[in-house]
């Protein structure tokens, strides 16, 4: 998302012409609710009147304990007291605090990169919604929720702006990819400029921003016990607007969300258009988070019903058609084509010859993953780390699938982790395919950036997935790798090469989410109860009715 010249940004508004919230009012100490309370985040589908004939499931919230612990039933690590803080931790906190961005004296976010050595700042001096997530989690885990609250409210205000690209008006619910605070020292005003895609390379709107916003709202609520923010009319409306964007009816035959290339973390052309796993997993997680946070009254009621139906369809579709393991690969390899009617096994008419060679060797006997994309006659077999880790965290993956994903990471450690956690995608595309798929993008050459580059920020997602699946030793190994280089190399944005040995060709230094991602990973491993703010347990009513592959259960 570089190259977005601020001059071209059209949506802006200064505090004087903006109907601003009084941040000081919103900075009231969070209401702490220390009573044992009914779970709000695990609202079971059975409680909802959508005609599902199941008994009610009691889900009790774990006791909220002040001090930023969030409820999760993983026992606090027995090694906790023996945990020596790594010298990098203090350095990371210092760097994270340096990246804070203030609006009218209040911290509202963190800039993407604090890189003075680089001549080209591009848009790395902005607060990106997706980049702020690990920063927010670090602050929540450290018992500093105010900045997260400020950020949620500020971005909510930006959502209300009218958004245009040329003469086309964007959907009301769209959240910005990023925003920037401009300080005018003479007039003593702060102005915000935001980018909803109208300045971004390729002019693509960030589909992930709204999802991350809802996920973060739940994390804030879960961590602080302060329900008042999520329950406020403004936040309820913000969630409904995001939901109506992604639940709107069209010509779709699939419950997955159709996307343009470059609409998420991979924000350049990389052949992920269609139904990318990153967006589907975030979509699922935000649907479940919204279900937990929306009030079951008035307009919220209708949304709860629509979300519930979509979750059922989406989990079935993803678990059935995106899942790939040895057995499933063998089935696809033997697929008949040109089948017609309801009895078709090969529903999307995938031609076995289109299966790339590498996947046959890559697929271990034990293990599996959600592939990159599924659409008519097209399966993108590439591995994408973010989508698979998020699928584990929000229980889009069944417990068996989650275990299989972790098995794959262990079995294919050299390919997926190598010397620097974690590859964003695997394998890289090269030569003719690179030309066609990326449009000859010099930033996305093989094993660089989005094309098989290694991104330290993904460490927090891997760690969370490891803790959730009871495999913390994998996270520890990954953190050890990061600790051997990250600080020394100046917290790069990404690494290049098949093993991730080289600092990325055009990687920023002091990339905030590399710093925050490391801190979140460390804090979660030290105190696994933090996982609760970013994890959702399996909902019994979303259990698969259909078992496609026996390797799920063995
Ligand atoms: C790059 C990344 C994008 C990130 C942005 C700011 O454009 O691809 O995911 O949000 O930098 O760090």
PDB file of N, CA and C in Angstrom, residues 75-162:
ATOM      1  N   UNK A  75      -4.612 -23.139  31.621  1.00  0.00           N
ATOM      2  CA  UNK A  75      -4.004 -22.773  32.898  1.00  0.00           C
ATOM      3  C   UNK A  75      -2.820 -21.845  32.693  1.00  0.00           C
ATOM      4  N   UNK A  76      -2.669 -20.956  33.626  1.00  0.00           N
ATOM      5  CA  UNK A  76      -1.534 -20.038  33.544  1.00  0.00           C
ATOM      6  C   UNK A  76      -0.256 -20.874  33.579  1.00  0.00           C
ATOM      7  N   UNK A  77       0.636 -20.538  32.707  1.00  0.00           N
ATOM      8  CA  UNK A  77       1.849 -21.339  32.550  1.00  0.00           C
ATOM      9  C   UNK A  77       2.584 -21.549  33.869  1.00  0.00           C
ATOM     10  N   UNK A  78       2.969 -22.789  34.089  1.00  0.00           N
ATOM     11  CA  UNK A  78       3.660 -23.095  35.336  1.00  0.00           C
ATOM     12  C   UNK A  78       5.060 -22.504  35.330  1.00  0.00           C
ATOM     13  N   UNK A  79       5.509 -22.178  34.139  1.00  0.00           N
ATOM     14  CA  UNK A  79       6.861 -21.638  34.044  1.00  0.00           C
ATOM     15  C   UNK A  79       6.842 -20.118  34.214  1.00  0.00           C
ATOM     16  N   UNK A  80       5.648 -19.591  34.509  1.00  0.00           N
ATOM     17  CA  UNK A  80       5.498 -18.144  34.488  1.00  0.00           C
ATOM     18  C   UNK A  80       6.518 -17.427  35.367  1.00  0.00           C
ATOM     19  N   UNK A  81       6.677 -17.974  36.563  1.00  0.00           N
ATOM     20  CA  UNK A  81       7.561 -17.268  37.471  1.00  0.00           C
ATOM     21  C   UNK A  81       9.028 -17.378  37.071  1.00  0.00           C
ATOM     22  N   UNK A  82       9.308 -18.407  36.255  1.00  0.00           N
ATOM     23  CA  UNK A  82      10.696 -18.551  35.859  1.00  0.00           C
ATOM     24  C   UNK A  82      10.972 -17.792  34.558  1.00  0.00           C
ATOM     25  N   UNK A  83       9.975 -17.041  34.105  1.00  0.00           N
ATOM     26  CA  UNK A  83      10.108 -16.341  32.835  1.00  0.00           C
ATOM     27  C   UNK A  83      10.980 -15.098  33.011  1.00  0.00           C
ATOM     28  N   UNK A  84      12.173 -15.147  32.477  1.00  0.00           N
ATOM     29  CA  UNK A  84      13.060 -13.993  32.561  1.00  0.00           C
ATOM     30  C   UNK A  84      12.733 -13.049  31.420  1.00  0.00           C
ATOM     31  N   UNK A  85      12.476 -11.791  31.694  1.00  0.00           N
ATOM     32  CA  UNK A  85      12.205 -10.903  30.559  1.00  0.00           C
ATOM     33  C   UNK A  85      13.432 -10.799  29.656  1.00  0.00           C
ATOM     34  N   UNK A  86      13.222 -10.990  28.380  1.00  0.00           N
ATOM     35  CA  UNK A  86      14.319 -10.891  27.421  1.00  0.00           C
ATOM     36  C   UNK A  86      14.686  -9.415  27.280  1.00  0.00           C
ATOM     37  N   UNK A  87      15.964  -9.111  27.133  1.00  0.00           N
ATOM     38  CA  UNK A  87      16.348  -7.690  27.014  1.00  0.00           C
ATOM     39  C   UNK A  87      15.642  -6.978  25.861  1.00  0.00           C
ATOM     40  N   UNK A  88      15.226  -7.763  24.861  1.00  0.00           N
ATOM     41  CA  UNK A  88      14.541  -7.152  23.706  1.00  0.00           C
ATOM     42  C   UNK A  88      13.184  -6.567  24.077  1.00  0.00           C
ATOM     43  N   UNK A  89      12.591  -7.104  25.141  1.00  0.00           N
ATOM     44  CA  UNK A  89      11.236  -6.684  25.495  1.00  0.00           C
ATOM     45  C   UNK A  89      11.203  -5.193  25.836  1.00  0.00           C
ATOM     46  N   UNK A  90      12.149  -4.752  26.648  1.00  0.00           N
ATOM     47  CA  UNK A  90      12.183  -3.338  27.037  1.00  0.00           C
ATOM     48  C   UNK A  90      12.413  -2.451  25.811  1.00  0.00           C
ATOM     49  N   UNK A  91      13.321  -2.891  24.944  1.00  0.00           N
ATOM     50  CA  UNK A  91      13.598  -2.128  23.710  1.00  0.00           C
ATOM     51  C   UNK A  91      12.339  -2.033  22.851  1.00  0.00           C
ATOM     52  N   UNK A  92      11.603  -3.149  22.801  1.00  0.00           N
ATOM     53  CA  UNK A  92      10.394  -3.184  21.978  1.00  0.00           C
ATOM     54  C   UNK A  92       9.344  -2.223  22.527  1.00  0.00           C
ATOM     55  N   UNK A  93       9.175  -2.210  23.836  1.00  0.00           N
ATOM     56  CA  UNK A  93       8.202  -1.280  24.421  1.00  0.00           C
ATOM     57  C   UNK A  93       8.570   0.165  24.119  1.00  0.00           C
ATOM     58  N   UNK A  94       9.854   0.448  24.238  1.00  0.00           N
ATOM     59  CA  UNK A  94      10.298   1.813  23.961  1.00  0.00           C
ATOM     60  C   UNK A  94       9.973   2.196  22.515  1.00  0.00           C
ATOM     61  N   UNK A  95      10.287   1.272  21.609  1.00  0.00           N
ATOM     62  CA  UNK A  95      10.032   1.544  20.186  1.00  0.00           C
ATOM     63  C   UNK A  95       8.533   1.659  19.910  1.00  0.00           C
ATOM     64  N   UNK A  96       7.744   0.837  20.582  1.00  0.00           N
ATOM     65  CA  UNK A  96       6.292   0.894  20.370  1.00  0.00           C
ATOM     66  C   UNK A  96       5.739   2.240  20.841  1.00  0.00           C
ATOM     67  N   UNK A  97       6.215   2.697  21.980  1.00  0.00           N
ATOM     68  CA  UNK A  97       5.719   3.984  22.497  1.00  0.00           C
ATOM     69  C   UNK A  97       6.157   5.157  21.616  1.00  0.00           C
ATOM     70  N   UNK A  98       7.326   4.995  20.997  1.00  0.00           N
ATOM     71  CA  UNK A  98       7.790   6.044  20.077  1.00  0.00           C
ATOM     72  C   UNK A  98       6.879   6.173  18.863  1.00  0.00           C
ATOM     73  N   UNK A  99       6.183   5.109  18.547  1.00  0.00           N
ATOM     74  CA  UNK A  99       5.361   5.114  17.328  1.00  0.00           C
ATOM     75  C   UNK A  99       3.948   5.665  17.582  1.00  0.00           C
ATOM     76  N   UNK A 100       3.672   6.084  18.822  1.00  0.00           N
ATOM     77  CA  UNK A 100       2.320   6.570  19.140  1.00  0.00           C
ATOM     78  C   UNK A 100       1.975   7.832  18.343  1.00  0.00           C
ATOM     79  N   UNK A 101       0.718   7.911  17.939  1.00  0.00           N
ATOM     80  CA  UNK A 101       0.223   9.076  17.208  1.00  0.00           C
ATOM     81  C   UNK A 101      -0.843   9.742  18.069  1.00  0.00           C
ATOM     82  N   UNK A 102      -0.752  11.084  18.194  1.00  0.00           N
ATOM     83  CA  UNK A 102      -1.684  11.812  19.057  1.00  0.00           C
ATOM     84  C   UNK A 102      -2.641  12.688  18.249  1.00  0.00           C
ATOM     85  N   UNK A 103      -3.855  12.771  18.718  1.00  0.00           N
ATOM     86  CA  UNK A 103      -4.832  13.699  18.149  1.00  0.00           C
ATOM     87  C   UNK A 103      -5.395  14.499  19.317  1.00  0.00           C
ATOM     88  N   UNK A 104      -5.255  15.784  19.262  1.00  0.00           N
ATOM     89  CA  UNK A 104      -5.647  16.666  20.371  1.00  0.00           C
ATOM     90  C   UNK A 104      -5.103  16.164  21.708  1.00  0.00           C
ATOM     91  N   UNK A 105      -3.871  15.754  21.670  1.00  0.00           N
ATOM     92  CA  UNK A 105      -3.207  15.341  22.906  1.00  0.00           C
ATOM     93  C   UNK A 105      -3.528  13.933  23.378  1.00  0.00           C
ATOM     94  N   UNK A 106      -4.400  13.257  22.695  1.00  0.00           N
ATOM     95  CA  UNK A 106      -4.746  11.891  23.106  1.00  0.00           C
ATOM     96  C   UNK A 106      -4.139  10.881  22.128  1.00  0.00           C
ATOM     97  N   UNK A 107      -3.573   9.777  22.646  1.00  0.00           N
ATOM     98  CA  UNK A 107      -3.045   8.770  21.714  1.00  0.00           C
ATOM     99  C   UNK A 107      -4.191   8.057  20.992  1.00  0.00           C
ATOM    100  N   UNK A 108      -4.091   7.994  19.672  1.00  0.00           N
ATOM    101  CA  UNK A 108      -5.179   7.379  18.891  1.00  0.00           C
ATOM    102  C   UNK A 108      -4.708   6.225  18.006  1.00  0.00           C
ATOM    103  N   UNK A 109      -3.416   5.942  18.023  1.00  0.00           N
ATOM    104  CA  UNK A 109      -2.928   4.850  17.175  1.00  0.00           C
ATOM    105  C   UNK A 109      -1.412   4.833  17.149  1.00  0.00           C
ATOM    106  N   UNK A 110      -0.856   3.986  16.299  1.00  0.00           N
ATOM    107  CA  UNK A 110       0.603   3.921  16.126  1.00  0.00           C
ATOM    108  C   UNK A 110       0.914   3.986  14.626  1.00  0.00           C
ATOM    109  N   UNK A 111       1.996   4.675  14.278  1.00  0.00           N
ATOM    110  CA  UNK A 111       2.333   4.757  12.846  1.00  0.00           C
ATOM    111  C   UNK A 111       2.878   3.415  12.362  1.00  0.00           C
ATOM    112  N   UNK A 112       2.760   3.189  11.055  1.00  0.00           N
ATOM    113  CA  UNK A 112       3.156   1.889  10.504  1.00  0.00           C
ATOM    114  C   UNK A 112       4.642   1.625  10.687  1.00  0.00           C
ATOM    115  N   UNK A 113       5.462   2.646  10.417  1.00  0.00           N
ATOM    116  CA  UNK A 113       6.916   2.453  10.575  1.00  0.00           C
ATOM    117  C   UNK A 113       7.577   3.761  10.979  1.00  0.00           C
ATOM    118  N   UNK A 114       8.530   3.649  11.878  1.00  0.00           N
ATOM    119  CA  UNK A 114       9.258   4.813  12.366  1.00  0.00           C
ATOM    120  C   UNK A 114      10.660   4.690  11.793  1.00  0.00           C
ATOM    121  N   UNK A 115      10.779   4.963  10.514  1.00  0.00           N
ATOM    122  CA  UNK A 115      12.020   4.672   9.816  1.00  0.00           C
ATOM    123  C   UNK A 115      12.635   5.951   9.276  1.00  0.00           C
ATOM    124  N   UNK A 116      13.586   6.495  10.036  1.00  0.00           N
ATOM    125  CA  UNK A 116      14.184   7.756   9.597  1.00  0.00           C
ATOM    126  C   UNK A 116      15.239   7.566   8.515  1.00  0.00           C
ATOM    127  N   UNK A 117      15.799   6.364   8.461  1.00  0.00           N
ATOM    128  CA  UNK A 117      16.873   6.135   7.497  1.00  0.00           C
ATOM    129  C   UNK A 117      16.333   6.095   6.069  1.00  0.00           C
ATOM    130  N   UNK A 118      15.052   5.755   5.967  1.00  0.00           N
ATOM    131  CA  UNK A 118      14.482   5.612   4.634  1.00  0.00           C
ATOM    132  C   UNK A 118      14.105   6.982   4.071  1.00  0.00           C
ATOM    133  N   UNK A 119      14.488   7.221   2.836  1.00  0.00           N
ATOM    134  CA  UNK A 119      14.158   8.515   2.228  1.00  0.00           C
ATOM    135  C   UNK A 119      12.673   8.592   1.903  1.00  0.00           C
ATOM    136  N   UNK A 120      12.167   7.498   1.429  1.00  0.00           N
ATOM    137  CA  UNK A 120      10.780   7.464   1.001  1.00  0.00           C
ATOM    138  C   UNK A 120       9.882   7.044   2.151  1.00  0.00           C
ATOM    139  N   UNK A 121       9.131   7.983   2.677  1.00  0.00           N
ATOM    140  CA  UNK A 121       8.251   7.628   3.787  1.00  0.00           C
ATOM    141  C   UNK A 121       6.986   6.962   3.239  1.00  0.00           C
ATOM    142  N   UNK A 122       6.620   7.352   2.025  1.00  0.00           N
ATOM    143  CA  UNK A 122       5.381   6.855   1.408  1.00  0.00           C
ATOM    144  C   UNK A 122       4.234   7.031   2.389  1.00  0.00           C
ATOM    145  N   UNK A 123       3.462   5.980   2.626  1.00  0.00           N
ATOM    146  CA  UNK A 123       2.370   6.154   3.592  1.00  0.00           C
ATOM    147  C   UNK A 123       2.633   5.394   4.886  1.00  0.00           C
ATOM    148  N   UNK A 124       3.894   5.079   5.142  1.00  0.00           N
ATOM    149  CA  UNK A 124       4.230   4.357   6.374  1.00  0.00           C
ATOM    150  C   UNK A 124       4.182   5.268   7.603  1.00  0.00           C
ATOM    151  N   UNK A 125       3.910   6.565   7.372  1.00  0.00           N
ATOM    152  CA  UNK A 125       3.762   7.446   8.534  1.00  0.00           C
ATOM    153  C   UNK A 125       2.295   7.549   8.955  1.00  0.00           C
ATOM    154  N   UNK A 126       1.477   6.666   8.423  1.00  0.00           N
ATOM    155  CA  UNK A 126       0.061   6.681   8.772  1.00  0.00           C
ATOM    156  C   UNK A 126      -0.271   5.596   9.787  1.00  0.00           C
ATOM    157  N   UNK A 127      -1.456   5.727  10.392  1.00  0.00           N
ATOM    158  CA  UNK A 127      -1.956   4.687  11.286  1.00  0.00           C
ATOM    159  C   UNK A 127      -2.809   3.752  10.427  1.00  0.00           C
ATOM    160  N   UNK A 128      -2.327   2.543  10.231  1.00  0.00           N
ATOM    161  CA  UNK A 128      -3.122   1.568   9.478  1.00  0.00           C
ATOM    162  C   UNK A 128      -4.003   0.797  10.456  1.00  0.00           C
ATOM    163  N   UNK A 129      -5.229   0.534  10.035  1.00  0.00           N
ATOM    164  CA  UNK A 129      -6.136  -0.196  10.928  1.00  0.00           C
ATOM    165  C   UNK A 129      -5.574  -1.583  11.212  1.00  0.00           C
ATOM    166  N   UNK A 130      -5.199  -2.309  10.167  1.00  0.00           N
ATOM    167  CA  UNK A 130      -4.723  -3.688  10.389  1.00  0.00           C
ATOM    168  C   UNK A 130      -3.413  -3.696  11.182  1.00  0.00           C
ATOM    169  N   UNK A 131      -2.548  -2.714  10.908  1.00  0.00           N
ATOM    170  CA  UNK A 131      -1.254  -2.677  11.603  1.00  0.00           C
ATOM    171  C   UNK A 131      -1.424  -2.360  13.086  1.00  0.00           C
ATOM    172  N   UNK A 132      -2.496  -1.628  13.397  1.00  0.00           N
ATOM    173  CA  UNK A 132      -2.667  -1.226  14.798  1.00  0.00           C
ATOM    174  C   UNK A 132      -3.116  -2.397  15.675  1.00  0.00           C
ATOM    175  N   UNK A 133      -3.661  -3.443  15.075  1.00  0.00           N
ATOM    176  CA  UNK A 133      -4.226  -4.544  15.890  1.00  0.00           C
ATOM    177  C   UNK A 133      -3.205  -5.124  16.886  1.00  0.00           C
ATOM    178  N   UNK A 134      -2.006  -5.563  16.419  1.00  0.00           N
ATOM    179  CA  UNK A 134      -1.061  -6.059  17.419  1.00  0.00           C
ATOM    180  C   UNK A 134      -0.646  -5.007  18.442  1.00  0.00           C
ATOM    181  N   UNK A 135      -0.530  -3.732  18.023  1.00  0.00           N
ATOM    182  CA  UNK A 135      -0.220  -2.676  19.001  1.00  0.00           C
ATOM    183  C   UNK A 135      -1.314  -2.638  20.056  1.00  0.00           C
ATOM    184  N   UNK A 136      -2.568  -2.676  19.587  1.00  0.00           N
ATOM    185  CA  UNK A 136      -3.713  -2.596  20.497  1.00  0.00           C
ATOM    186  C   UNK A 136      -3.692  -3.758  21.479  1.00  0.00           C
ATOM    187  N   UNK A 137      -3.396  -4.943  20.973  1.00  0.00           N
ATOM    188  CA  UNK A 137      -3.375  -6.116  21.850  1.00  0.00           C
ATOM    189  C   UNK A 137      -2.268  -5.982  22.892  1.00  0.00           C
ATOM    190  N   UNK A 138      -1.116  -5.454  22.464  1.00  0.00           N
ATOM    191  CA  UNK A 138      -0.016  -5.258  23.417  1.00  0.00           C
ATOM    192  C   UNK A 138      -0.456  -4.302  24.526  1.00  0.00           C
ATOM    193  N   UNK A 139      -1.107  -3.198  24.141  1.00  0.00           N
ATOM    194  CA  UNK A 139      -1.548  -2.234  25.160  1.00  0.00           C
ATOM    195  C   UNK A 139      -2.625  -2.850  26.063  1.00  0.00           C
ATOM    196  N   UNK A 140      -3.539  -3.601  25.488  1.00  0.00           N
ATOM    197  CA  UNK A 140      -4.571  -4.236  26.312  1.00  0.00           C
ATOM    198  C   UNK A 140      -3.935  -5.211  27.304  1.00  0.00           C
ATOM    199  N   UNK A 141      -3.006  -6.006  26.812  1.00  0.00           N
ATOM    200  CA  UNK A 141      -2.355  -6.995  27.678  1.00  0.00           C
ATOM    201  C   UNK A 141      -1.551  -6.325  28.776  1.00  0.00           C
ATOM    202  N   UNK A 142      -1.113  -5.106  28.505  1.00  0.00           N
ATOM    203  CA  UNK A 142      -0.330  -4.373  29.492  1.00  0.00           C
ATOM    204  C   UNK A 142      -1.216  -3.514  30.394  1.00  0.00           C
ATOM    205  N   UNK A 143      -2.519  -3.685  30.273  1.00  0.00           N
ATOM    206  CA  UNK A 143      -3.440  -2.915  31.124  1.00  0.00           C
ATOM    207  C   UNK A 143      -3.566  -1.456  30.733  1.00  0.00           C
ATOM    208  N   UNK A 144      -3.394  -1.155  29.424  1.00  0.00           N
ATOM    209  CA  UNK A 144      -3.526   0.233  28.952  1.00  0.00           C
ATOM    210  C   UNK A 144      -4.598   0.302  27.865  1.00  0.00           C
ATOM    211  N   UNK A 145      -5.863   0.227  28.233  1.00  0.00           N
ATOM    212  CA  UNK A 145      -6.907   0.134  27.211  1.00  0.00           C
ATOM    213  C   UNK A 145      -7.315   1.469  26.579  1.00  0.00           C
ATOM    214  N   UNK A 146      -6.926   2.602  27.183  1.00  0.00           N
ATOM    215  CA  UNK A 146      -7.461   3.887  26.703  1.00  0.00           C
ATOM    216  C   UNK A 146      -7.133   4.179  25.241  1.00  0.00           C
ATOM    217  N   UNK A 147      -5.912   3.891  24.855  1.00  0.00           N
ATOM    218  CA  UNK A 147      -5.523   4.168  23.463  1.00  0.00           C
ATOM    219  C   UNK A 147      -6.372   3.334  22.495  1.00  0.00           C
ATOM    220  N   UNK A 148      -6.709   2.130  22.923  1.00  0.00           N
ATOM    221  CA  UNK A 148      -7.499   1.248  22.061  1.00  0.00           C
ATOM    222  C   UNK A 148      -8.920   1.815  21.918  1.00  0.00           C
ATOM    223  N   UNK A 149      -9.434   2.312  23.031  1.00  0.00           N
ATOM    224  CA  UNK A 149     -10.760   2.926  22.999  1.00  0.00           C
ATOM    225  C   UNK A 149     -10.758   4.174  22.094  1.00  0.00           C
ATOM    226  N   UNK A 150      -9.715   5.005  22.252  1.00  0.00           N
ATOM    227  CA  UNK A 150      -9.604   6.200  21.399  1.00  0.00           C
ATOM    228  C   UNK A 150      -9.562   5.827  19.928  1.00  0.00           C
ATOM    229  N   UNK A 151      -8.775   4.794  19.632  1.00  0.00           N
ATOM    230  CA  UNK A 151      -8.631   4.353  18.240  1.00  0.00           C
ATOM    231  C   UNK A 151      -9.982   3.872  17.695  1.00  0.00           C
ATOM    232  N   UNK A 152     -10.670   3.074  18.486  1.00  0.00           N
ATOM    233  CA  UNK A 152     -11.952   2.523  18.017  1.00  0.00           C
ATOM    234  C   UNK A 152     -12.937   3.667  17.737  1.00  0.00           C
ATOM    235  N   UNK A 153     -12.931   4.676  18.587  1.00  0.00           N
ATOM    236  CA  UNK A 153     -13.871   5.781  18.404  1.00  0.00           C
ATOM    237  C   UNK A 153     -13.466   6.688  17.242  1.00  0.00           C
ATOM    238  N   UNK A 154     -12.181   6.898  17.108  1.00  0.00           N
ATOM    239  CA  UNK A 154     -11.714   7.763  16.012  1.00  0.00           C
ATOM    240  C   UNK A 154     -12.033   7.130  14.659  1.00  0.00           C
ATOM    241  N   UNK A 155     -11.737   5.849  14.532  1.00  0.00           N
ATOM    242  CA  UNK A 155     -11.990   5.191  13.242  1.00  0.00           C
ATOM    243  C   UNK A 155     -13.495   5.091  12.987  1.00  0.00           C
ATOM    244  N   UNK A 156     -14.261   5.003  14.044  1.00  0.00           N
ATOM    245  CA  UNK A 156     -15.721   4.978  13.893  1.00  0.00           C
ATOM    246  C   UNK A 156     -16.215   6.299  13.307  1.00  0.00           C
ATOM    247  N   UNK A 157     -15.592   7.387  13.736  1.00  0.00           N
ATOM    248  CA  UNK A 157     -15.951   8.695  13.160  1.00  0.00           C
ATOM    249  C   UNK A 157     -15.591   8.743  11.686  1.00  0.00           C
ATOM    250  N   UNK A 158     -14.440   8.166  11.351  1.00  0.00           N
ATOM    251  CA  UNK A 158     -14.003   8.191   9.947  1.00  0.00           C
ATOM    252  C   UNK A 158     -14.969   7.386   9.082  1.00  0.00           C
ATOM    253  N   UNK A 159     -15.505   6.328   9.649  1.00  0.00           N
ATOM    254  CA  UNK A 159     -16.458   5.498   8.903  1.00  0.00           C
ATOM    255  C   UNK A 159     -17.654   6.341   8.448  1.00  0.00           C
ATOM    256  N   UNK A 160     -17.992   7.327   9.242  1.00  0.00           N
ATOM    257  CA  UNK A 160     -19.172   8.135   8.931  1.00  0.00           C
ATOM    258  C   UNK A 160     -18.931   9.136   7.794  1.00  0.00           C
ATOM    259  N   UNK A 161     -17.684   9.304   7.376  1.00  0.00           N
ATOM    260  CA  UNK A 161     -17.414  10.244   6.280  1.00  0.00           C
ATOM    261  C   UNK A 161     -17.995   9.741   4.967  1.00  0.00           C
ATOM    262  N   UNK A 162     -18.258  10.691   4.084  1.00  0.00           N
ATOM    263  CA  UNK A 162     -18.668  10.265   2.748  1.00  0.00           C
ATOM    264  C   UNK A 162     -17.409   9.870   1.982  1.00  0.00           C
TER     265      UNK A 162
END
